[in-house]
Short mmCIF file of C-alpha atoms in Angstrom, two decimals:
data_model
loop_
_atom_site.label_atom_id
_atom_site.label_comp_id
_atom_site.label_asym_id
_atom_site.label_seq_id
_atom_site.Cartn_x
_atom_site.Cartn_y
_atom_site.Cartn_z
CA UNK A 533 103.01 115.49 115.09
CA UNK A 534 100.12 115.65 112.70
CA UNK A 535 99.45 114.57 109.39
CA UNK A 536 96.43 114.01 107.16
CA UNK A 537 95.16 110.90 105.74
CA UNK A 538 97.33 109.04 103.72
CA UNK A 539 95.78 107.74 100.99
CA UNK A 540 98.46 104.75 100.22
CA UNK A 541 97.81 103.81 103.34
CA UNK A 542 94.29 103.15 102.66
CA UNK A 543 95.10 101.65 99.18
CA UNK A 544 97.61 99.25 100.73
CA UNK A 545 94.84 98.45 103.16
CA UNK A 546 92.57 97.71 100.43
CA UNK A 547 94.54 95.42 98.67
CA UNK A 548 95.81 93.29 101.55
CA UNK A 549 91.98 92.66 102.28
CA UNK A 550 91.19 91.31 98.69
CA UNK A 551 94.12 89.16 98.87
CA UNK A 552 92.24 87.91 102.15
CA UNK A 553 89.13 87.66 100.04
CA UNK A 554 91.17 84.64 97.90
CA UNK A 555 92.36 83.01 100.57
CA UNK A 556 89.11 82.58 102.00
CA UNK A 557 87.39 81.75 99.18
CA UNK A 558 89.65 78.82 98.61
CA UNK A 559 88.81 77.98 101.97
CA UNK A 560 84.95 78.08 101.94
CA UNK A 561 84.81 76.70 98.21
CA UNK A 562 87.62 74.51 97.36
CA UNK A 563 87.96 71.06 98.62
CA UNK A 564 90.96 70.44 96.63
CA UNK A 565 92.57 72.95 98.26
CA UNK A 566 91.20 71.39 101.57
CA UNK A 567 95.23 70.14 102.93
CA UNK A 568 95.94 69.83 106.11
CA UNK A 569 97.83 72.75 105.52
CA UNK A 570 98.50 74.73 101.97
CA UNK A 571 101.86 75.12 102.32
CA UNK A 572 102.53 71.60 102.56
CA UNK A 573 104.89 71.16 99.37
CA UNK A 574 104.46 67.53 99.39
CA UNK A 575 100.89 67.57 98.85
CA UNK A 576 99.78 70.91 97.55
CA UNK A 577 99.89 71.92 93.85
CA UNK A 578 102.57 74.81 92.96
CA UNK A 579 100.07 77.44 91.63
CA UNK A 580 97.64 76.63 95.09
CA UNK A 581 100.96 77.51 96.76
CA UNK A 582 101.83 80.64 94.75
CA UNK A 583 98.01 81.51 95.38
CA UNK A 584 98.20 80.98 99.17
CA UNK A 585 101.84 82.83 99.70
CA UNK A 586 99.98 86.32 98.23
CA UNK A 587 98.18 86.18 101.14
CA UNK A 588 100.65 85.85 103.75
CA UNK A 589 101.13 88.97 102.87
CA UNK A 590 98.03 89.76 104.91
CA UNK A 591 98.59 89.60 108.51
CA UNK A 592 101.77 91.33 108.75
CA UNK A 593 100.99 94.30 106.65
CA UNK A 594 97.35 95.10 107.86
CA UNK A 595 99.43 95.05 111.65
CA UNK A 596 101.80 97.52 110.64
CA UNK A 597 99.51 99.85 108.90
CA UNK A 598 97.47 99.28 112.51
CA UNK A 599 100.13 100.52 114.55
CA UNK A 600 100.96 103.18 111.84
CA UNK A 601 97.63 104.61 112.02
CA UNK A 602 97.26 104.28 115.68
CA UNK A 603 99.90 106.85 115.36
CA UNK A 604 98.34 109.22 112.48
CA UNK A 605 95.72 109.06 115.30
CA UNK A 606 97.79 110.10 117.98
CA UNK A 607 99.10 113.27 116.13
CA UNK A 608 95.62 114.34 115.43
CA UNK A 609 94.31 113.54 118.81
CA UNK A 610 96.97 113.23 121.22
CA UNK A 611 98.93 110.14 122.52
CA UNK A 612 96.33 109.53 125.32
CA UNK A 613 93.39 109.95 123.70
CA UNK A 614 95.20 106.98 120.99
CA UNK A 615 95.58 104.73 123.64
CA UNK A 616 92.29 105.09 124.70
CA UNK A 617 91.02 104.50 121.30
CA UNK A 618 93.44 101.52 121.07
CA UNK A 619 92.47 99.71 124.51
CA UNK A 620 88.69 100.23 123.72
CA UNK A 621 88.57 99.11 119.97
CA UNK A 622 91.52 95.93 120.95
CA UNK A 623 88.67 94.68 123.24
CA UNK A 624 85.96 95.76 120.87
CA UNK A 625 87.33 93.34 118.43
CA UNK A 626 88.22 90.48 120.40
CA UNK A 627 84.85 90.11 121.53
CA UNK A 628 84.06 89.98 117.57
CA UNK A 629 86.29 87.60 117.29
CA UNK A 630 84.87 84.98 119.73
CA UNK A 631 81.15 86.11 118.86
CA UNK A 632 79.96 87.21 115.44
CA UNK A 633 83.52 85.83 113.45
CA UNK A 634 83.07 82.69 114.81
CA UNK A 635 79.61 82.20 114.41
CA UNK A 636 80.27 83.23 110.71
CA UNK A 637 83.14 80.08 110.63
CA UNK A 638 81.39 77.95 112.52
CA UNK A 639 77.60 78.67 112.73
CA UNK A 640 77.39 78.24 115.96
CA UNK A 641 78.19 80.68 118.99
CA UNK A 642 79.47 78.14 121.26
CA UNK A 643 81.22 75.74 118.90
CA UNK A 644 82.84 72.64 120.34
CA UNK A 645 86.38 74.14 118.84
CA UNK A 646 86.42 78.33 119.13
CA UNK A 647 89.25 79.59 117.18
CA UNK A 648 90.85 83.11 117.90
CA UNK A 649 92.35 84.00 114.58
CA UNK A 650 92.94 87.07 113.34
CA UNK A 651 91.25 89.38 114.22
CA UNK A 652 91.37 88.23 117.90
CA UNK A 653 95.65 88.78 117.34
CA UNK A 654 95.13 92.39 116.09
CA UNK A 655 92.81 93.02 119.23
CA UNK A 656 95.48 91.96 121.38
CA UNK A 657 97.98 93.29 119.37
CA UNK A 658 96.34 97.06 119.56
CA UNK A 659 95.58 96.29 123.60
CA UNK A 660 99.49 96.10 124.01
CA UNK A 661 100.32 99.06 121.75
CA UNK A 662 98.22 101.25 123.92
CA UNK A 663 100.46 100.98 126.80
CA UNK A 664 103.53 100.88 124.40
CA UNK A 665 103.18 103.66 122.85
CA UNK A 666 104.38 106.16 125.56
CA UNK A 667 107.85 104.40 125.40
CA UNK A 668 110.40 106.99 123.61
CA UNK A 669 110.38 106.15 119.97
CA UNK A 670 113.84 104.73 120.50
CA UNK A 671 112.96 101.64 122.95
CA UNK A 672 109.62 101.54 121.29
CA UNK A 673 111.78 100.51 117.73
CA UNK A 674 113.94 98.25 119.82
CA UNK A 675 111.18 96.14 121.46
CA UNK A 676 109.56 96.41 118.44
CA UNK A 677 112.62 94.47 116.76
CA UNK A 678 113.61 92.66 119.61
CA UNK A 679 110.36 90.96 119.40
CA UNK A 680 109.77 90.62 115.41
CA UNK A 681 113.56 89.16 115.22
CA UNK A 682 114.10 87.45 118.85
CA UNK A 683 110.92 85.80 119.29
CA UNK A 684 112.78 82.73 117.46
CA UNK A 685 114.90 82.42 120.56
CA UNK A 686 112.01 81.33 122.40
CA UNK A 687 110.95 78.21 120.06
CA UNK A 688 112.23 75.80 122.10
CA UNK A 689 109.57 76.53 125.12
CA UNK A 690 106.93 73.91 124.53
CA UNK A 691 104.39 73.74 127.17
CA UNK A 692 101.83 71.05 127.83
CA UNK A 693 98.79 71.13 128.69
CA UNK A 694 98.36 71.61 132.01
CA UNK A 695 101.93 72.86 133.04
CA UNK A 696 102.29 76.79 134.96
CA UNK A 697 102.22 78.88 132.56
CA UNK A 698 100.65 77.01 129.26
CA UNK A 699 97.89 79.21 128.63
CA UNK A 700 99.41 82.39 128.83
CA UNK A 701 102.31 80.88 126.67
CA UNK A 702 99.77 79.58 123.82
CA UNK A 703 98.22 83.03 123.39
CA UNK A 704 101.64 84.76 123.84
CA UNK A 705 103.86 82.53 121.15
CA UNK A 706 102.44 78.92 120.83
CA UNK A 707 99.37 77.31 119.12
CA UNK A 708 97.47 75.69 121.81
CA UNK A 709 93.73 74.54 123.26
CA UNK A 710 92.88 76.43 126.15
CA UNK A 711 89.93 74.51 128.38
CA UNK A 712 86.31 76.40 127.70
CA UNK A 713 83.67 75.21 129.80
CA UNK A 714 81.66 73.87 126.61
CA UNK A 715 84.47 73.42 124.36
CA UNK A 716 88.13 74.38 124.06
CA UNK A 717 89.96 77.80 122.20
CA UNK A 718 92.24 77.15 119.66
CA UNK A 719 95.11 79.81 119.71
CA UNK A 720 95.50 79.96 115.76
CA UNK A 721 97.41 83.17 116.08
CA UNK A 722 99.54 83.53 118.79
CA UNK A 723 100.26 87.10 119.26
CA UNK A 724 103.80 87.65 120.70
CA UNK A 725 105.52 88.53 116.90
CA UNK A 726 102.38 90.68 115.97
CA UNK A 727 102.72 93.04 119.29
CA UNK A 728 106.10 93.68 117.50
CA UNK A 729 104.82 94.28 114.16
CA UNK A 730 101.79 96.98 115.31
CA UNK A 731 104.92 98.19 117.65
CA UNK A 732 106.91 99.01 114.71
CA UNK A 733 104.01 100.30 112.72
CA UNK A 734 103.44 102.81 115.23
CA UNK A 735 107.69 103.97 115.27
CA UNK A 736 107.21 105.09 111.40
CA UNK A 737 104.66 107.57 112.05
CA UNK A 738 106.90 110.20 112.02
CA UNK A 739 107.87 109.58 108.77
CA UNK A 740 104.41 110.95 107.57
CA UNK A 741 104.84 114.81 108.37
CA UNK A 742 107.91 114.15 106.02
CA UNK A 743 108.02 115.14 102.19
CA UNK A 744 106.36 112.24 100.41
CA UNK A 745 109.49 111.96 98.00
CA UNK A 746 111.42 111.67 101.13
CA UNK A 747 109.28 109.08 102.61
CA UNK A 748 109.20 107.06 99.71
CA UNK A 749 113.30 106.90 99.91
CA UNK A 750 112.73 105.63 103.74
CA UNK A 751 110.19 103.28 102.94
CA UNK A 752 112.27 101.58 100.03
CA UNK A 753 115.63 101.88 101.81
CA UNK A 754 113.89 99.83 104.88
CA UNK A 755 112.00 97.77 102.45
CA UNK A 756 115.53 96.39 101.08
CA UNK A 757 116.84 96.59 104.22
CA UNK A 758 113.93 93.87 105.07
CA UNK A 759 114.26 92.06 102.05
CA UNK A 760 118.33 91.70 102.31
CA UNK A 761 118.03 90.89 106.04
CA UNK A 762 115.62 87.51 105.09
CA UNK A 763 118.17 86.51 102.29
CA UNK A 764 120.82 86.34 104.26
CA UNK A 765 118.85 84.56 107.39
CA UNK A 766 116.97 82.17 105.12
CA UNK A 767 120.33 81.35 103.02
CA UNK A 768 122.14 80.74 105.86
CA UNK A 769 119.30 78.55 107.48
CA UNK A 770 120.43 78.55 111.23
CA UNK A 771 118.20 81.44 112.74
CA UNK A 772 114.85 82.72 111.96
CA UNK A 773 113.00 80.03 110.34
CA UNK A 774 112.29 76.99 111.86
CA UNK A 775 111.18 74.92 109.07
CA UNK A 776 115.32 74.27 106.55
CA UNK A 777 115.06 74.63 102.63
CA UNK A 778 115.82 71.90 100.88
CA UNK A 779 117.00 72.14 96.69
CA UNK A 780 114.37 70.93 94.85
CA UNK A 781 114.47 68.63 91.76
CA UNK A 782 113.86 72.02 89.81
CA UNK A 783 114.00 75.97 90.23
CA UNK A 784 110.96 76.33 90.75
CA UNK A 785 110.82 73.78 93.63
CA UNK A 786 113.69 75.26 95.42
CA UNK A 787 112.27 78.51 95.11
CA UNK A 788 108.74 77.51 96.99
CA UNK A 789 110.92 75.62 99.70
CA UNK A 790 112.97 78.96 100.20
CA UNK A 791 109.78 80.65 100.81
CA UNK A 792 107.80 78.45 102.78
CA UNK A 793 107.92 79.57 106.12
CA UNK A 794 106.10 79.60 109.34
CA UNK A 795 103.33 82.35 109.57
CA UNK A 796 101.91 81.18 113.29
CA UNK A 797 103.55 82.41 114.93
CA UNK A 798 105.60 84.41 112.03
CA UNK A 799 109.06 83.72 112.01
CA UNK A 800 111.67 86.37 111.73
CA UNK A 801 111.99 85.52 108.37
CA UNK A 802 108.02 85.59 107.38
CA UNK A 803 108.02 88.91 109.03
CA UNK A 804 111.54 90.48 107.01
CA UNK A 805 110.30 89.17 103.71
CA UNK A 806 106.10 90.14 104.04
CA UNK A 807 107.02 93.30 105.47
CA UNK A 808 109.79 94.94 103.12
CA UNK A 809 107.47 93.74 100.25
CA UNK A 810 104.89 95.78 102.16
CA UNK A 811 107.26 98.66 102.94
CA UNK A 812 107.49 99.03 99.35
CA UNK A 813 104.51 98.43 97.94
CA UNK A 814 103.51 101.26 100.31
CA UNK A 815 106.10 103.19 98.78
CA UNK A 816 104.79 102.35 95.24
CA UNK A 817 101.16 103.36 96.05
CA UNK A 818 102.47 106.68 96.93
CA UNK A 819 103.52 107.15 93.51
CA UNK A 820 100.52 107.40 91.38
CA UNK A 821 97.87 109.94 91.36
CA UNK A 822 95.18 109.76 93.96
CA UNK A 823 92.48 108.75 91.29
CA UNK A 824 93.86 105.38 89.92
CA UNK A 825 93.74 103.82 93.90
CA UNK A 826 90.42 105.17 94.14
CA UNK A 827 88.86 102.29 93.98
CA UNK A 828 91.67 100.37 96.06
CA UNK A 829 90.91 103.33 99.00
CA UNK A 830 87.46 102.28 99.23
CA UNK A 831 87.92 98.62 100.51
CA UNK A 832 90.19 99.77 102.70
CA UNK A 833 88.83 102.73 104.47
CA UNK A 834 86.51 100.25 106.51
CA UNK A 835 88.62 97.28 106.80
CA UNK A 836 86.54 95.59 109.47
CA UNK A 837 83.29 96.21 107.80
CA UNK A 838 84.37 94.22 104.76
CA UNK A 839 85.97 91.30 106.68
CA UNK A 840 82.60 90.54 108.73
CA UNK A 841 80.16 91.13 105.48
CA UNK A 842 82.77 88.76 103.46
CA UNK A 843 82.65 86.24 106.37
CA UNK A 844 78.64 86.44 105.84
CA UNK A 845 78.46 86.68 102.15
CA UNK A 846 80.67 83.22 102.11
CA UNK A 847 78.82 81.75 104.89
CA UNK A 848 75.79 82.46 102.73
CA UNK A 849 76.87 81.57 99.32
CA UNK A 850 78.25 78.23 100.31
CA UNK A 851 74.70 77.17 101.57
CA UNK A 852 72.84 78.57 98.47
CA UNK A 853 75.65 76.42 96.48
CA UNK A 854 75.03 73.46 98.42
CA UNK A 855 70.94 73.56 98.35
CA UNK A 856 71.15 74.11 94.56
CA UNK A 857 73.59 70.81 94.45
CA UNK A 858 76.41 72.84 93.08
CA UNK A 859 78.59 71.33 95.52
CA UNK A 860 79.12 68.13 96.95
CA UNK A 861 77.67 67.16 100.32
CA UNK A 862 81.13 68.65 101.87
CA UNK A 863 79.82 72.11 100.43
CA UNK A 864 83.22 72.31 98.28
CA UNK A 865 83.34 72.19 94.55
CA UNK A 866 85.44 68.77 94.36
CA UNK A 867 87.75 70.22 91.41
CA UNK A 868 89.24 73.33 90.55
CA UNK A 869 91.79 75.73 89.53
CA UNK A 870 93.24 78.66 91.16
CA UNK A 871 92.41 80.80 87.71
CA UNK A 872 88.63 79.88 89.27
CA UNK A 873 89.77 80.56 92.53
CA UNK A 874 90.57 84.43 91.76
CA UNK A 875 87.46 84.68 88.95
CA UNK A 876 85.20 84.20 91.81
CA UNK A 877 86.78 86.35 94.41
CA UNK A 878 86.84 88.99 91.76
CA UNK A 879 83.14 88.83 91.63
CA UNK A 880 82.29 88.71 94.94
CA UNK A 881 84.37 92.03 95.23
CA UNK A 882 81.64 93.68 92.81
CA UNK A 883 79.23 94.03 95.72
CA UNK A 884 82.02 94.13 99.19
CA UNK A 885 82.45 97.48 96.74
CA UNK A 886 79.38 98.49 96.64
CA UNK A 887 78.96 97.76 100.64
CA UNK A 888 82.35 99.32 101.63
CA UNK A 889 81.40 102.76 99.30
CA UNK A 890 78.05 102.98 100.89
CA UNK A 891 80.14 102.78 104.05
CA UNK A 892 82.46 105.01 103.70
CA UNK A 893 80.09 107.35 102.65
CA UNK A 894 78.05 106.94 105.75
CA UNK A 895 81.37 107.59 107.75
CA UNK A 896 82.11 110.85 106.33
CA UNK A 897 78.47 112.15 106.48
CA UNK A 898 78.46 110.75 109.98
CA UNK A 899 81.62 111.16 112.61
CA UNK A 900 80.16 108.95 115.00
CA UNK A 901 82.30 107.24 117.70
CA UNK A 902 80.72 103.83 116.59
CA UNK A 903 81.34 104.59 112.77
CA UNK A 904 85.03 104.58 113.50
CA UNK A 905 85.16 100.98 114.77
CA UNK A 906 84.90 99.99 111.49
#
């Protein structure tokens, strides 16, 4: 199989990393957004939760495009020299993720609390893929949905600290601390549910030598597919979601309890609903001509060089805000709006642009092996 680049692949890419860019902002900035956790309905504002449910769209599509392009990769290059690339660049980025990423968090390289997020899950998630990808497409889609829409079975196992097995079973499926000779690792992402999601990235790459007009009836028909799946799982309430809905005193109420489910790790039902959204806005970004997603293309054709300079450029501007006395002694802004929220991560993606172009640029004038890892 081989295809070429696929531009709303790229663009979908782009846009799931400025909806990062918000999230994080209200993280660095915002104390009032500072809950224990900003899905809390009891305690969190209704437009802070409409702002923070955009990005759970992040995760889940940035792992399927992963897996999808792991397989663009393959046609070019052949499936061994993918898994290659995929075992290298998995480790590549988890040691970012416990180095540079959390020194950007933390400002420190051995904090007290090291916490393997993100971009620690996708290493792992990419390490797994490159020894699952020489399954038959077949089994590979049926792991790939026995894990996204089984893992649930498997919320009951609770380990302690201590017990066989706990710290294999709090990077595999549940938040744990994991013992560090200075400090402890915090599993924020366990990766079980995301193996399956860069699994079933990888099983639609053949859908890509297809007629785009064809593909874009796949990708919506699986998209609705998703999206019908989590309606009927979330109505019903007895599989895929651990935390019930519960009517609200209004709509609008009832409508943020239906969607407030559990991202780590995902539930069955975070996965159905972020993913057919993502299956079709990948469909939609196929649509329009090349030239309006330009700009869109650009953040996303080096992914991981925007999330490290972001990480920095926050890191940065919260200090500069706090030694002007912009902030309070927390270094948060102690009110706020989610309108402000988005106004400032729409400037700061004035220069990630400018970064990511120059980057780009250097990648295509430049096909070195290092250039790709980012």
């Amino acid at each position: 199989m081989t295809a070429p680049r696929i531009g709303a692949v790229d663009a979908l890419r782009g846009l799931v990393m400025l909806l990062m860019l918000v999230d994080h902002v209200r993280e660095t900035f915002f104390l009032h957004a500072q809950v224990r956790d900003p899905m809390d309905l009891a305690v969190t504002a209704p437009d802070l939760v409409m702002t923070r449910l955009t990005s759970h769209l992040c995760a889940p599509v940035f792992l399927l495009l992963t897996g999808l392009s792991a397989c663009l990769y393959a046609g070019k290059h052949g499936t061994g020299a993918a898994s290659r690339f995929l075992l290298t660049r998995g480790l590549f980025l988890i040691g970012l993720e416990v180095t540079l990423v959390n020194l950007a968090w933390t400002g420190r390289l051995l904090p007290p609390v090291l916490y393997l997020q993100v971009i620690w899950a996708i290493g792992l998630s990419m390490v797994a893929l490159a020894g699952l990808l020489r399954l038959p497409r077949p089994a590979l889609v049926a792991v790939a949905l026995v894990i996204m829409l089984g893992h649930n079975l498997l919320d009951g196992i609770v380990l302690a600290p201590g017990q066989a097995g706990y710290v294999p079973w709090s990077i595999l499926h549940q938040r744990g601390l994991i013992d560090l000779p200075w400090g402890v690792a915090r599993t924020s992402y366990p990766v079980l549910p995301w193996i399956g999601v860069a699994a079933a990235g990888y099983a639609l790459g053949p859908w890509f030598i297809l007629d785009p007009d064809a593909r874009r009836r796949r990708l919506l028909a699986l998209g609705a597919a998703a999206l019908a799946g989590f309606l009927v799982l979330r109505g019903l309430d007895v599989y895929g979601e651990p935390v019930p809905w519960q009517a609200g005193p209004t709509i609008g109420a009832t409508i943020l309890s239906f969607l407030n489910l559990t991202k780590y790790p995902p539930s069955a039902c975070f996965l159905l609903l972020t993913l057919g959204l993502g299956l079709w806005l990948l469909a939609l970004f196929e649509a329009p001509p090349a030239a309006r997603l330009a700009w869109l293309r650009v953040f996303g054709g080096a992914p991981l060089f925007f999330y490290v300079v972001h990480l920095w450029l926050l890191r940065g501007l919260s200090h500069l805000a706090l030694a002007l006395g912009l902030v309070g002694t927390s270094g948060r802004v102690e009110a706020g709006s989610p309108v402000q929220l988005w106004l400032i991560a729409a400037l700061l993606s004035l220069p990630l642009y400018g970064a990511c172009r120059w980057m780009v640029g250097l990648k295509r004038r430049r096909r070195h092996p290092v250039l790709s890892y980012l």
